[in-house]
């Protein structure tokens, strides 16, 4: 049975992706900071599905974590066929209203783990081709959002990185996909913020984590490049990619309180 590694795999979107992979008989390597959350995820997944789950408690904001994970996988020579880079943070804090420390932390955590893990695990993927990389971005990556400018910038970086890497790894039979969801109600605070800011429209765009996980894994195995779950969100993403960025930035600025 093949293995898939899921960073941020103990909760939320990462756990939903891990569940969809377990349904498809993929053994799992789950990465997260909390060992307790990882143990809970391992128990639930191994109870529900005939898979083996390895758990590695690492803080991916630390520079040496990805190298240690890569060495762990290489030593065991696991048949790793998929990397899912989910680790990251959101929030509504803006560059002008938060500390530089917080902005730089978001910048690092939303970009560096994916790049570092791919770098250190690429030899394993090449040995087990055909294989897959799924990077998790956001619809925010399609637009310069004034009140979430650091967040949207980091998610845009993940999208661009995925596009270019996809072409580079085709010759190695490694497919790269990028998941760009709209609102995902992984916890009540996200649901409240979405409804407060976008109302009915935001609620209609939202998808459950379970549905997101199924769509993400299915489309990744079908070698889709950009994955936007939900008809309304997909339609909006086309508009965001088509309209001039200067116009989109101005619209977001005008529509949000400041």
PDB file of C-alpha atoms in Angstrom:
ATOM      1  CA  UNK A   1       0.000   0.000   0.000  1.00  0.00           C
ATOM      2  CA  UNK A   2       1.343   3.444  -0.916  1.00  0.00           C
ATOM      3  CA  UNK A   3       1.971   6.244   1.568  1.00  0.00           C
ATOM      4  CA  UNK A   4       0.835   9.871   1.518  1.00  0.00           C
ATOM      5  CA  UNK A   5       2.291  12.562   3.758  1.00  0.00           C
ATOM      6  CA  UNK A   6      -0.095  15.269   4.977  1.00  0.00           C
ATOM      7  CA  UNK A   7       1.278  18.296   6.791  1.00  0.00           C
ATOM      8  CA  UNK A   8      -1.294  19.867   9.078  1.00  0.00           C
ATOM      9  CA  UNK A   9      -3.052  16.506   8.939  1.00  0.00           C
ATOM     10  CA  UNK A  10      -4.474  16.287  12.449  1.00  0.00           C
ATOM     11  CA  UNK A  11      -7.380  18.730  12.022  1.00  0.00           C
ATOM     12  CA  UNK A  12      -9.508  20.692   9.579  1.00  0.00           C
ATOM     13  CA  UNK A  13      -8.658  20.588   5.873  1.00  0.00           C
ATOM     14  CA  UNK A  14      -5.594  18.399   6.441  1.00  0.00           C
ATOM     15  CA  UNK A  15      -7.587  15.775   8.331  1.00  0.00           C
ATOM     16  CA  UNK A  16     -10.318  15.831   5.665  1.00  0.00           C
ATOM     17  CA  UNK A  17      -7.706  15.193   2.961  1.00  0.00           C
ATOM     18  CA  UNK A  18      -6.160  12.421   5.069  1.00  0.00           C
ATOM     19  CA  UNK A  19      -9.592  10.809   5.449  1.00  0.00           C
ATOM     20  CA  UNK A  20     -10.208  10.890   1.694  1.00  0.00           C
ATOM     21  CA  UNK A  21      -6.805   9.240   1.149  1.00  0.00           C
ATOM     22  CA  UNK A  22      -7.491   6.572   3.781  1.00  0.00           C
ATOM     23  CA  UNK A  23     -10.735   5.722   1.963  1.00  0.00           C
ATOM     24  CA  UNK A  24      -8.570   5.054  -1.088  1.00  0.00           C
ATOM     25  CA  UNK A  25      -6.303   2.730   0.931  1.00  0.00           C
ATOM     26  CA  UNK A  26      -3.369   5.073   1.306  1.00  0.00           C
ATOM     27  CA  UNK A  27      -1.249   4.655   4.410  1.00  0.00           C
ATOM     28  CA  UNK A  28      -0.552   8.023   5.994  1.00  0.00           C
ATOM     29  CA  UNK A  29       2.198  10.104   7.547  1.00  0.00           C
ATOM     30  CA  UNK A  30       0.583  12.940   9.472  1.00  0.00           C
ATOM     31  CA  UNK A  31       2.548  16.031  10.512  1.00  0.00           C
ATOM     32  CA  UNK A  32       1.365  18.583  13.099  1.00  0.00           C
ATOM     33  CA  UNK A  33       2.654  20.358  16.195  1.00  0.00           C
ATOM     34  CA  UNK A  34       0.361  18.680  18.728  1.00  0.00           C
ATOM     35  CA  UNK A  35       1.177  15.049  19.468  1.00  0.00           C
ATOM     36  CA  UNK A  36      -2.139  14.655  21.261  1.00  0.00           C
ATOM     37  CA  UNK A  37      -4.114  15.806  18.201  1.00  0.00           C
ATOM     38  CA  UNK A  38      -2.047  13.494  15.998  1.00  0.00           C
ATOM     39  CA  UNK A  39      -2.728  10.499  18.241  1.00  0.00           C
ATOM     40  CA  UNK A  40      -6.444  11.262  18.137  1.00  0.00           C
ATOM     41  CA  UNK A  41      -6.393  11.487  14.327  1.00  0.00           C
ATOM     42  CA  UNK A  42      -4.406   8.243  14.085  1.00  0.00           C
ATOM     43  CA  UNK A  43      -6.894   6.378  16.285  1.00  0.00           C
ATOM     44  CA  UNK A  44      -9.910   7.590  14.315  1.00  0.00           C
ATOM     45  CA  UNK A  45      -8.398   6.843  10.905  1.00  0.00           C
ATOM     46  CA  UNK A  46      -7.032   3.399  11.786  1.00  0.00           C
ATOM     47  CA  UNK A  47     -10.350   2.464  13.401  1.00  0.00           C
ATOM     48  CA  UNK A  48     -12.397   3.509  10.375  1.00  0.00           C
ATOM     49  CA  UNK A  49     -10.135   2.314   7.542  1.00  0.00           C
ATOM     50  CA  UNK A  50      -7.673  -0.552   6.870  1.00  0.00           C
ATOM     51  CA  UNK A  51      -4.614   1.716   6.832  1.00  0.00           C
ATOM     52  CA  UNK A  52      -1.495   2.367   8.899  1.00  0.00           C
ATOM     53  CA  UNK A  53      -0.915   5.904  10.168  1.00  0.00           C
ATOM     54  CA  UNK A  54       2.491   7.242  11.193  1.00  0.00           C
ATOM     55  CA  UNK A  55       2.499  10.450  13.243  1.00  0.00           C
ATOM     56  CA  UNK A  56       5.354  12.950  13.410  1.00  0.00           C
ATOM     57  CA  UNK A  57       4.958  15.885  15.838  1.00  0.00           C
ATOM     58  CA  UNK A  58       6.934  18.692  14.220  1.00  0.00           C
ATOM     59  CA  UNK A  59       6.615  22.469  14.197  1.00  0.00           C
ATOM     60  CA  UNK A  60       7.125  23.313  10.531  1.00  0.00           C
ATOM     61  CA  UNK A  61       7.833  26.951  11.352  1.00  0.00           C
ATOM     62  CA  UNK A  62      11.244  25.731  12.536  1.00  0.00           C
ATOM     63  CA  UNK A  63      13.812  25.631   9.777  1.00  0.00           C
ATOM     64  CA  UNK A  64      15.186  22.129  10.402  1.00  0.00           C
ATOM     65  CA  UNK A  65      11.830  20.303  10.643  1.00  0.00           C
ATOM     66  CA  UNK A  66      11.454  19.494   6.930  1.00  0.00           C
ATOM     67  CA  UNK A  67      15.005  18.098   6.737  1.00  0.00           C
ATOM     68  CA  UNK A  68      14.327  15.817   9.716  1.00  0.00           C
ATOM     69  CA  UNK A  69      11.067  14.595   8.165  1.00  0.00           C
ATOM     70  CA  UNK A  70      12.831  13.935   4.873  1.00  0.00           C
ATOM     71  CA  UNK A  71      15.563  11.947   6.642  1.00  0.00           C
ATOM     72  CA  UNK A  72      12.950   9.944   8.580  1.00  0.00           C
ATOM     73  CA  UNK A  73      11.187   8.953   5.342  1.00  0.00           C
ATOM     74  CA  UNK A  74      14.446   8.147   3.526  1.00  0.00           C
ATOM     75  CA  UNK A  75      15.689   5.908   6.354  1.00  0.00           C
ATOM     76  CA  UNK A  76      12.513   3.836   6.227  1.00  0.00           C
ATOM     77  CA  UNK A  77      12.335   3.898   2.419  1.00  0.00           C
ATOM     78  CA  UNK A  78       8.545   4.098   2.511  1.00  0.00           C
ATOM     79  CA  UNK A  79       6.667   3.919  -0.819  1.00  0.00           C
ATOM     80  CA  UNK A  80       5.766   7.619  -0.650  1.00  0.00           C
ATOM     81  CA  UNK A  81       3.590   8.573  -3.603  1.00  0.00           C
ATOM     82  CA  UNK A  82       1.958  11.799  -2.439  1.00  0.00           C
ATOM     83  CA  UNK A  83       2.735  14.963  -0.465  1.00  0.00           C
ATOM     84  CA  UNK A  84      -0.115  17.197   0.717  1.00  0.00           C
ATOM     85  CA  UNK A  85       1.102  20.575   1.955  1.00  0.00           C
ATOM     86  CA  UNK A  86      -1.694  21.946   4.124  1.00  0.00           C
ATOM     87  CA  UNK A  87       0.237  23.698   6.906  1.00  0.00           C
ATOM     88  CA  UNK A  88      -0.526  27.417   7.172  1.00  0.00           C
ATOM     89  CA  UNK A  89      -2.438  30.077   9.065  1.00  0.00           C
ATOM     90  CA  UNK A  90      -5.203  32.488   8.146  1.00  0.00           C
ATOM     91  CA  UNK A  91      -6.847  35.223  10.153  1.00  0.00           C
ATOM     92  CA  UNK A  92      -8.128  38.678   9.324  1.00  0.00           C
ATOM     93  CA  UNK A  93      -5.154  40.697  10.613  1.00  0.00           C
ATOM     94  CA  UNK A  94      -3.763  43.186   8.106  1.00  0.00           C
ATOM     95  CA  UNK A  95      -0.179  44.330   7.571  1.00  0.00           C
ATOM     96  CA  UNK A  96      -1.051  47.831   8.858  1.00  0.00           C
ATOM     97  CA  UNK A  97      -2.896  46.578  11.947  1.00  0.00           C
ATOM     98  CA  UNK A  98      -0.622  43.826  13.225  1.00  0.00           C
ATOM     99  CA  UNK A  99       2.994  43.483  14.295  1.00  0.00           C
ATOM    100  CA  UNK A 100       5.833  42.911  11.866  1.00  0.00           C
ATOM    101  CA  UNK A 101       6.656  39.733  13.791  1.00  0.00           C
ATOM    102  CA  UNK A 102       3.180  38.313  13.103  1.00  0.00           C
ATOM    103  CA  UNK A 103       3.309  39.309   9.429  1.00  0.00           C
ATOM    104  CA  UNK A 104       6.692  37.648   8.923  1.00  0.00           C
ATOM    105  CA  UNK A 105       5.533  34.533  10.785  1.00  0.00           C
ATOM    106  CA  UNK A 106       2.553  34.201   8.415  1.00  0.00           C
ATOM    107  CA  UNK A 107       4.822  34.801   5.444  1.00  0.00           C
ATOM    108  CA  UNK A 108       7.124  31.985   6.528  1.00  0.00           C
ATOM    109  CA  UNK A 109       4.519  29.450   7.674  1.00  0.00           C
ATOM    110  CA  UNK A 110       2.338  29.819   4.564  1.00  0.00           C
ATOM    111  CA  UNK A 111       5.202  29.351   2.104  1.00  0.00           C
ATOM    112  CA  UNK A 112       8.347  27.765   3.536  1.00  0.00           C
ATOM    113  CA  UNK A 113       7.004  24.377   4.769  1.00  0.00           C
ATOM    114  CA  UNK A 114       5.623  23.419   1.335  1.00  0.00           C
ATOM    115  CA  UNK A 115       8.840  24.403  -0.432  1.00  0.00           C
ATOM    116  CA  UNK A 116      11.071  22.693   2.136  1.00  0.00           C
ATOM    117  CA  UNK A 117       9.072  19.455   2.343  1.00  0.00           C
ATOM    118  CA  UNK A 118       8.974  19.079  -1.432  1.00  0.00           C
ATOM    119  CA  UNK A 119      12.726  19.687  -1.623  1.00  0.00           C
ATOM    120  CA  UNK A 120      13.549  17.039   0.984  1.00  0.00           C
ATOM    121  CA  UNK A 121      10.950  14.466  -0.125  1.00  0.00           C
ATOM    122  CA  UNK A 122      11.360  14.768  -3.883  1.00  0.00           C
ATOM    123  CA  UNK A 123      13.811  11.837  -4.076  1.00  0.00           C
ATOM    124  CA  UNK A 124      11.156   9.564  -2.512  1.00  0.00           C
ATOM    125  CA  UNK A 125       8.485  10.752  -4.971  1.00  0.00           C
ATOM    126  CA  UNK A 126      10.824  10.138  -7.918  1.00  0.00           C
ATOM    127  CA  UNK A 127      11.476   6.584  -6.715  1.00  0.00           C
ATOM    128  CA  UNK A 128       7.738   5.858  -6.505  1.00  0.00           C
ATOM    129  CA  UNK A 129       6.392   7.464  -9.667  1.00  0.00           C
ATOM    130  CA  UNK A 130       3.768   8.128 -10.792  1.00  0.00           C
ATOM    131  CA  UNK A 131       3.361  10.371  -7.764  1.00  0.00           C
ATOM    132  CA  UNK A 132       1.541  13.520  -6.708  1.00  0.00           C
ATOM    133  CA  UNK A 133       2.000  16.839  -4.939  1.00  0.00           C
ATOM    134  CA  UNK A 134      -0.996  18.756  -3.596  1.00  0.00           C
ATOM    135  CA  UNK A 135      -0.303  22.279  -2.357  1.00  0.00           C
ATOM    136  CA  UNK A 136      -3.098  24.026  -0.465  1.00  0.00           C
ATOM    137  CA  UNK A 137      -3.597  27.694  -1.308  1.00  0.00           C
ATOM    138  CA  UNK A 138      -6.843  29.705  -1.272  1.00  0.00           C
ATOM    139  CA  UNK A 139      -9.103  31.743  -3.516  1.00  0.00           C
ATOM    140  CA  UNK A 140      -7.446  34.687  -1.772  1.00  0.00           C
ATOM    141  CA  UNK A 141      -4.371  33.842  -3.820  1.00  0.00           C
ATOM    142  CA  UNK A 142      -6.169  35.066  -6.954  1.00  0.00           C
ATOM    143  CA  UNK A 143      -6.712  38.584  -5.585  1.00  0.00           C
ATOM    144  CA  UNK A 144      -4.749  41.335  -3.798  1.00  0.00           C
ATOM    145  CA  UNK A 145      -7.006  41.755  -0.756  1.00  0.00           C
ATOM    146  CA  UNK A 146      -6.417  45.001   1.082  1.00  0.00           C
ATOM    147  CA  UNK A 147      -7.411  43.854   4.571  1.00  0.00           C
ATOM    148  CA  UNK A 148      -5.601  40.500   4.250  1.00  0.00           C
ATOM    149  CA  UNK A 149      -2.679  41.528   2.080  1.00  0.00           C
ATOM    150  CA  UNK A 150       0.009  39.315   3.623  1.00  0.00           C
ATOM    151  CA  UNK A 151      -2.315  36.299   3.579  1.00  0.00           C
ATOM    152  CA  UNK A 152      -3.349  36.785  -0.059  1.00  0.00           C
ATOM    153  CA  UNK A 153       0.277  37.393  -1.052  1.00  0.00           C
ATOM    154  CA  UNK A 154       1.428  34.126   0.541  1.00  0.00           C
ATOM    155  CA  UNK A 155      -1.384  32.166  -1.091  1.00  0.00           C
ATOM    156  CA  UNK A 156      -0.560  33.715  -4.456  1.00  0.00           C
ATOM    157  CA  UNK A 157       3.047  32.581  -3.988  1.00  0.00           C
ATOM    158  CA  UNK A 158       1.869  29.000  -3.441  1.00  0.00           C
ATOM    159  CA  UNK A 159      -0.200  29.109  -6.650  1.00  0.00           C
ATOM    160  CA  UNK A 160       2.655  30.470  -8.777  1.00  0.00           C
ATOM    161  CA  UNK A 161       5.125  28.011  -7.265  1.00  0.00           C
ATOM    162  CA  UNK A 162       2.746  25.129  -8.056  1.00  0.00           C
ATOM    163  CA  UNK A 163       2.285  26.215 -11.672  1.00  0.00           C
ATOM    164  CA  UNK A 164       6.002  26.386 -12.376  1.00  0.00           C
ATOM    165  CA  UNK A 165       6.871  23.217 -10.467  1.00  0.00           C
ATOM    166  CA  UNK A 166       4.202  21.286 -12.385  1.00  0.00           C
ATOM    167  CA  UNK A 167       6.005  21.879 -15.661  1.00  0.00           C
ATOM    168  CA  UNK A 168       9.403  21.076 -14.185  1.00  0.00           C
ATOM    169  CA  UNK A 169       8.328  17.717 -12.744  1.00  0.00           C
ATOM    170  CA  UNK A 170       6.299  16.402 -15.681  1.00  0.00           C
ATOM    171  CA  UNK A 171       9.342  14.559 -17.015  1.00  0.00           C
ATOM    172  CA  UNK A 172       9.582  12.691 -13.689  1.00  0.00           C
ATOM    173  CA  UNK A 173       5.913  11.628 -13.836  1.00  0.00           C
ATOM    174  CA  UNK A 174       5.082  13.737 -10.778  1.00  0.00           C
ATOM    175  CA  UNK A 175       1.831  15.686 -11.025  1.00  0.00           C
ATOM    176  CA  UNK A 176       1.480  18.963  -9.116  1.00  0.00           C
ATOM    177  CA  UNK A 177      -1.951  20.332  -8.133  1.00  0.00           C
ATOM    178  CA  UNK A 178      -3.014  23.372  -6.144  1.00  0.00           C
ATOM    179  CA  UNK A 179      -6.174  23.484  -4.020  1.00  0.00           C
ATOM    180  CA  UNK A 180      -7.729  26.969  -3.866  1.00  0.00           C
ATOM    181  CA  UNK A 181     -10.907  26.774  -1.780  1.00  0.00           C
ATOM    182  CA  UNK A 182     -13.273  29.549  -0.833  1.00  0.00           C
ATOM    183  CA  UNK A 183     -14.669  29.546   2.721  1.00  0.00           C
ATOM    184  CA  UNK A 184     -14.334  26.232   4.575  1.00  0.00           C
ATOM    185  CA  UNK A 185     -16.161  26.061   7.909  1.00  0.00           C
ATOM    186  CA  UNK A 186     -13.576  24.124   9.891  1.00  0.00           C
ATOM    187  CA  UNK A 187     -14.524  25.954  13.110  1.00  0.00           C
ATOM    188  CA  UNK A 188     -17.318  28.264  14.291  1.00  0.00           C
ATOM    189  CA  UNK A 189     -15.149  31.405  14.237  1.00  0.00           C
ATOM    190  CA  UNK A 190     -14.499  30.997  10.506  1.00  0.00           C
ATOM    191  CA  UNK A 191     -18.196  30.502   9.808  1.00  0.00           C
ATOM    192  CA  UNK A 192     -19.072  33.630  11.812  1.00  0.00           C
ATOM    193  CA  UNK A 193     -16.423  35.774  10.121  1.00  0.00           C
ATOM    194  CA  UNK A 194     -17.504  34.597   6.662  1.00  0.00           C
ATOM    195  CA  UNK A 195     -21.190  35.302   7.252  1.00  0.00           C
ATOM    196  CA  UNK A 196     -20.461  38.657   8.919  1.00  0.00           C
ATOM    197  CA  UNK A 197     -18.382  39.821   5.938  1.00  0.00           C
ATOM    198  CA  UNK A 198     -20.021  38.080   2.980  1.00  0.00           C
ATOM    199  CA  UNK A 199     -23.491  37.183   4.259  1.00  0.00           C
ATOM    200  CA  UNK A 200     -25.606  34.808   2.180  1.00  0.00           C
ATOM    201  CA  UNK A 201     -23.059  34.857  -0.648  1.00  0.00           C
ATOM    202  CA  UNK A 202     -20.253  33.625   1.597  1.00  0.00           C
ATOM    203  CA  UNK A 203     -22.438  30.905   3.058  1.00  0.00           C
ATOM    204  CA  UNK A 204     -23.349  29.652  -0.421  1.00  0.00           C
ATOM    205  CA  UNK A 205     -19.686  29.581  -1.475  1.00  0.00           C
ATOM    206  CA  UNK A 206     -18.617  27.558   1.558  1.00  0.00           C
ATOM    207  CA  UNK A 207     -18.007  23.808   1.482  1.00  0.00           C
ATOM    208  CA  UNK A 208     -17.652  21.341   4.327  1.00  0.00           C
ATOM    209  CA  UNK A 209     -14.181  19.965   5.105  1.00  0.00           C
ATOM    210  CA  UNK A 210     -15.379  16.456   4.197  1.00  0.00           C
ATOM    211  CA  UNK A 211     -16.564  17.524   0.736  1.00  0.00           C
ATOM    212  CA  UNK A 212     -13.397  19.544   0.230  1.00  0.00           C
ATOM    213  CA  UNK A 213     -11.201  16.557   1.061  1.00  0.00           C
ATOM    214  CA  UNK A 214     -13.012  14.284  -1.377  1.00  0.00           C
ATOM    215  CA  UNK A 215     -12.862  16.815  -4.225  1.00  0.00           C
ATOM    216  CA  UNK A 216      -9.219  17.688  -3.549  1.00  0.00           C
ATOM    217  CA  UNK A 217      -8.007  14.089  -3.600  1.00  0.00           C
ATOM    218  CA  UNK A 218     -10.161  13.052  -6.566  1.00  0.00           C
ATOM    219  CA  UNK A 219      -9.012  16.016  -8.682  1.00  0.00           C
ATOM    220  CA  UNK A 220      -5.372  15.539  -7.666  1.00  0.00           C
ATOM    221  CA  UNK A 221      -5.445  11.937  -8.867  1.00  0.00           C
ATOM    222  CA  UNK A 222      -7.012  13.212 -12.094  1.00  0.00           C
ATOM    223  CA  UNK A 223      -3.999  15.564 -12.419  1.00  0.00           C
ATOM    224  CA  UNK A 224      -5.985  18.812 -12.280  1.00  0.00           C
ATOM    225  CA  UNK A 225      -3.821  21.916 -11.878  1.00  0.00           C
ATOM    226  CA  UNK A 226      -6.114  24.348 -10.032  1.00  0.00           C
ATOM    227  CA  UNK A 227      -8.822  22.853  -7.815  1.00  0.00           C
ATOM    228  CA  UNK A 228     -11.647  25.138  -6.626  1.00  0.00           C
ATOM    229  CA  UNK A 229     -14.452  23.170  -4.918  1.00  0.00           C
ATOM    230  CA  UNK A 230     -18.030  24.346  -5.454  1.00  0.00           C
ATOM    231  CA  UNK A 231     -19.752  25.848  -8.503  1.00  0.00           C
ATOM    232  CA  UNK A 232     -20.125  29.355  -7.076  1.00  0.00           C
ATOM    233  CA  UNK A 233     -16.561  29.495  -5.788  1.00  0.00           C
ATOM    234  CA  UNK A 234     -15.259  28.199  -9.117  1.00  0.00           C
ATOM    235  CA  UNK A 235     -17.210  30.885 -10.990  1.00  0.00           C
ATOM    236  CA  UNK A 236     -15.839  33.577  -8.688  1.00  0.00           C
ATOM    237  CA  UNK A 237     -12.313  32.270  -9.138  1.00  0.00           C
ATOM    238  CA  UNK A 238     -12.613  32.654 -12.908  1.00  0.00           C
ATOM    239  CA  UNK A 239     -13.652  36.287 -12.458  1.00  0.00           C
ATOM    240  CA  UNK A 240     -10.809  36.936 -10.036  1.00  0.00           C
ATOM    241  CA  UNK A 241      -8.294  35.476 -12.478  1.00  0.00           C
ATOM    242  CA  UNK A 242      -9.739  37.396 -15.433  1.00  0.00           C
ATOM    243  CA  UNK A 243     -10.268  40.919 -14.093  1.00  0.00           C
ATOM    244  CA  UNK A 244      -7.299  43.312 -13.786  1.00  0.00           C
ATOM    245  CA  UNK A 245      -5.628  43.015 -10.400  1.00  0.00           C
ATOM    246  CA  UNK A 246      -5.725  46.785  -9.960  1.00  0.00           C
ATOM    247  CA  UNK A 247      -9.518  46.734 -10.282  1.00  0.00           C
ATOM    248  CA  UNK A 248      -9.954  43.751  -7.952  1.00  0.00           C
ATOM    249  CA  UNK A 249      -7.784  45.396  -5.311  1.00  0.00           C
ATOM    250  CA  UNK A 250      -9.826  48.594  -5.521  1.00  0.00           C
ATOM    251  CA  UNK A 251     -13.144  46.698  -5.268  1.00  0.00           C
ATOM    252  CA  UNK A 252     -12.002  44.821  -2.160  1.00  0.00           C
ATOM    253  CA  UNK A 253     -10.769  48.083  -0.623  1.00  0.00           C
ATOM    254  CA  UNK A 254     -14.048  49.874  -1.257  1.00  0.00           C
ATOM    255  CA  UNK A 255     -16.184  47.000   0.065  1.00  0.00           C
ATOM    256  CA  UNK A 256     -14.374  46.541   3.363  1.00  0.00           C
ATOM    257  CA  UNK A 257     -14.392  48.872   6.385  1.00  0.00           C
ATOM    258  CA  UNK A 258     -11.138  50.678   7.101  1.00  0.00           C
TER     259      UNK A 258
END
